[in-house]
Amino acid sequence: MTRTNMTTLRALALFGLLALTPFATVLLTTDASAAGAPPNPAKATLELAKKQFALPPGAAMELSMRGSTSRPEQARDAAAAFADVPSDQSVVLTEDGRFRLKTRTLYPGSIVFSFLTVGSPQGSSTIDELQWRDGTEISKEDAASARKDYADLLFLSPALLLRDALNRKPVSKPAARNAEPGATQRIEVSFKDAAGRPTTLTLDTASGRIESATSGTRRFTYVGYQKQKTLLQPTRITQYDGDRVATRWNDVTTLLMPAPSPEVFNLPDGYTEAADRSPLRATDLGEGAYRIDGAPSGYHTGFVVGDRAIAVFDAPVSVEEAEQVKAVIEKAAPGKRIAYVVVSHPHGDHVAGLRAYLKDGIEVVTGPGAGVALKRQLSASAQLKLREVNNTDELDLGGRTLKLYAINSTHASSMLVAYAPASRTVFQGDLFYLPEVGPVPPAFDGAGELSTLITASQGLFVERIVGVHGRTGTLDDLNQSLALRKGGGFAR
């Protein structure tokens, strides 16, 4: 291009600019108006939250929490639908998806659960620190389950939850209820969490703080925010399942920490891989007494066969599993009718399979007052033929009997123990525990109650004690467990 042409083009450009000056003025005015407009409330609130909840790159977090959990159908009194279970836990969470969770809960009867779980995006492993329920075995979960557990734990820290949301293309908008007269102005931040579940955070526009988080039927509320060193963290967290309070964490403290060493996520020595105990089968204990082994849940149903009828002890842990167990019982005793299901106590995990038997017109035998809990848990259409034992009773199975003893237990006030005299076998649920693998653990309150029943009852000669949980034990095992409790036992 020549110099003359360039000069001509510049002149034309200048002429064009002058000619369009009114239009250009309109554009500038429009841009200035947009620049001076109030900022987008959703964007502004999110920016405020990002500043308040900012975390150093790669930072990990440790949370210590005390509170209580509402457990359905686990109360000592059958009339109560929920048990308020004291709970403690500590959690270590890293940005790359690793976690370490220690939980401790206290159920009626001074039954302590203490578990340690370590996980990563590749999977997780859990041990029973007290070795009474799972003994020395390691329970493992696959990668998908571990990622879900990690995503669940993020709800315990709004700062971690917001960091996760910002990494997942969140969508922010004013909350729908902002239009209500006098409503506090809020925004909603929606995203899919680390497990791929739709999740929504609700933030207060004035403070930028996260008030709640919702995922499916679960909702978490966050109150009592405090600055814990450089971290803003609520001191109280409530989890709802629908409209029901599921967990209250009334004392939450947090600590920011550098990425922990790999040793933090190691399990202690002395634990082994869990063994495969399938297939589902009936183990013959002699003289018409049996125990079901190999159930997917790990629970054990007992049963006694007479010439005329069969009595089953407990119906865990679902209708599907109870149907499978029932088929095994019918195969072990062909042509015999299941006439009774004896319920050790009406906690949900022990009776959830009852409907598998009700359609055959069986009689459900329980301890005193348990009927109210069973009617609450079973469908309204269930035909419940119920017998409550207030002290002692006896089932005649034809040539064999099953004796029943009611106990006002510290674990469940409507506890029932069964004794098969011909095989000298006691059937019990949650009074005495022996893990499938591992040493005899110290006893809980129920073991003393069972020991008192055995020693106080004339003619109760016991060779074996069958539990709904764990391996079959003996009187020597029971006495050893009680001695360990007396010598120190579990820390309460």
Short mmCIF file of N, CA and C in Angstrom, two decimals, residues 90 100-103 114-118 125-129 139 264 266-268:
data_model
loop_
_atom_site.label_atom_id
_atom_site.label_comp_id
_atom_site.label_asym_id
_atom_site.label_seq_id
_atom_site.Cartn_x
_atom_site.Cartn_y
_atom_site.Cartn_z
N SER A 90 -14.28 -37.54 64.55
CA SER A 90 -13.22 -36.68 64.06
C SER A 90 -12.98 -37.04 62.61
N ARG A 100 -10.09 -39.56 56.55
CA ARG A 100 -9.91 -40.42 57.73
C ARG A 100 -11.02 -40.06 58.70
N LEU A 101 -11.87 -41.04 59.01
CA LEU A 101 -13.05 -40.80 59.84
C LEU A 101 -13.05 -41.74 61.04
N LYS A 102 -13.12 -41.15 62.24
CA LYS A 102 -13.26 -41.93 63.47
C LYS A 102 -14.60 -41.57 64.10
N THR A 103 -15.44 -42.57 64.33
CA THR A 103 -16.76 -42.34 64.92
C THR A 103 -16.91 -43.13 66.21
N SER A 114 -17.24 -48.03 67.90
CA SER A 114 -16.08 -47.18 67.64
C SER A 114 -15.40 -47.70 66.38
N PHE A 115 -15.54 -46.94 65.28
CA PHE A 115 -15.02 -47.38 63.99
C PHE A 115 -14.04 -46.37 63.42
N LEU A 116 -13.08 -46.88 62.67
CA LEU A 116 -12.11 -46.06 61.95
C LEU A 116 -12.19 -46.41 60.47
N THR A 117 -12.39 -45.38 59.63
CA THR A 117 -12.44 -45.57 58.18
C THR A 117 -11.38 -44.69 57.53
N VAL A 118 -10.61 -45.27 56.64
CA VAL A 118 -9.68 -44.48 55.82
C VAL A 118 -10.05 -44.72 54.37
N SER A 125 -11.46 -48.50 53.64
CA SER A 125 -11.36 -49.65 54.55
C SER A 125 -11.81 -49.21 55.93
N THR A 126 -12.56 -50.07 56.62
CA THR A 126 -13.08 -49.76 57.95
C THR A 126 -12.74 -50.87 58.92
N ILE A 127 -12.35 -50.48 60.14
CA ILE A 127 -12.10 -51.46 61.20
C ILE A 127 -12.93 -51.09 62.43
N ASP A 128 -13.21 -52.11 63.23
CA ASP A 128 -13.88 -51.97 64.52
C ASP A 128 -12.78 -51.81 65.56
N GLU A 129 -12.62 -50.60 66.08
CA GLU A 129 -11.50 -50.34 67.00
C GLU A 129 -11.63 -51.12 68.31
N SER A 139 -13.41 -54.23 56.75
CA SER A 139 -14.51 -54.11 55.80
C SER A 139 -14.12 -53.12 54.71
N VAL A 264 -1.01 -41.08 57.94
CA VAL A 264 -2.27 -40.72 58.59
C VAL A 264 -3.42 -41.60 58.11
N ASN A 266 -3.17 -44.81 57.19
CA ASN A 266 -2.89 -46.24 57.38
C ASN A 266 -3.74 -46.80 58.51
N LEU A 267 -4.15 -48.05 58.38
CA LEU A 267 -4.83 -48.75 59.47
C LEU A 267 -3.79 -49.33 60.43
N PRO A 268 -4.15 -49.48 61.70
CA PRO A 268 -3.23 -50.11 62.65
C PRO A 268 -3.01 -51.58 62.32
#
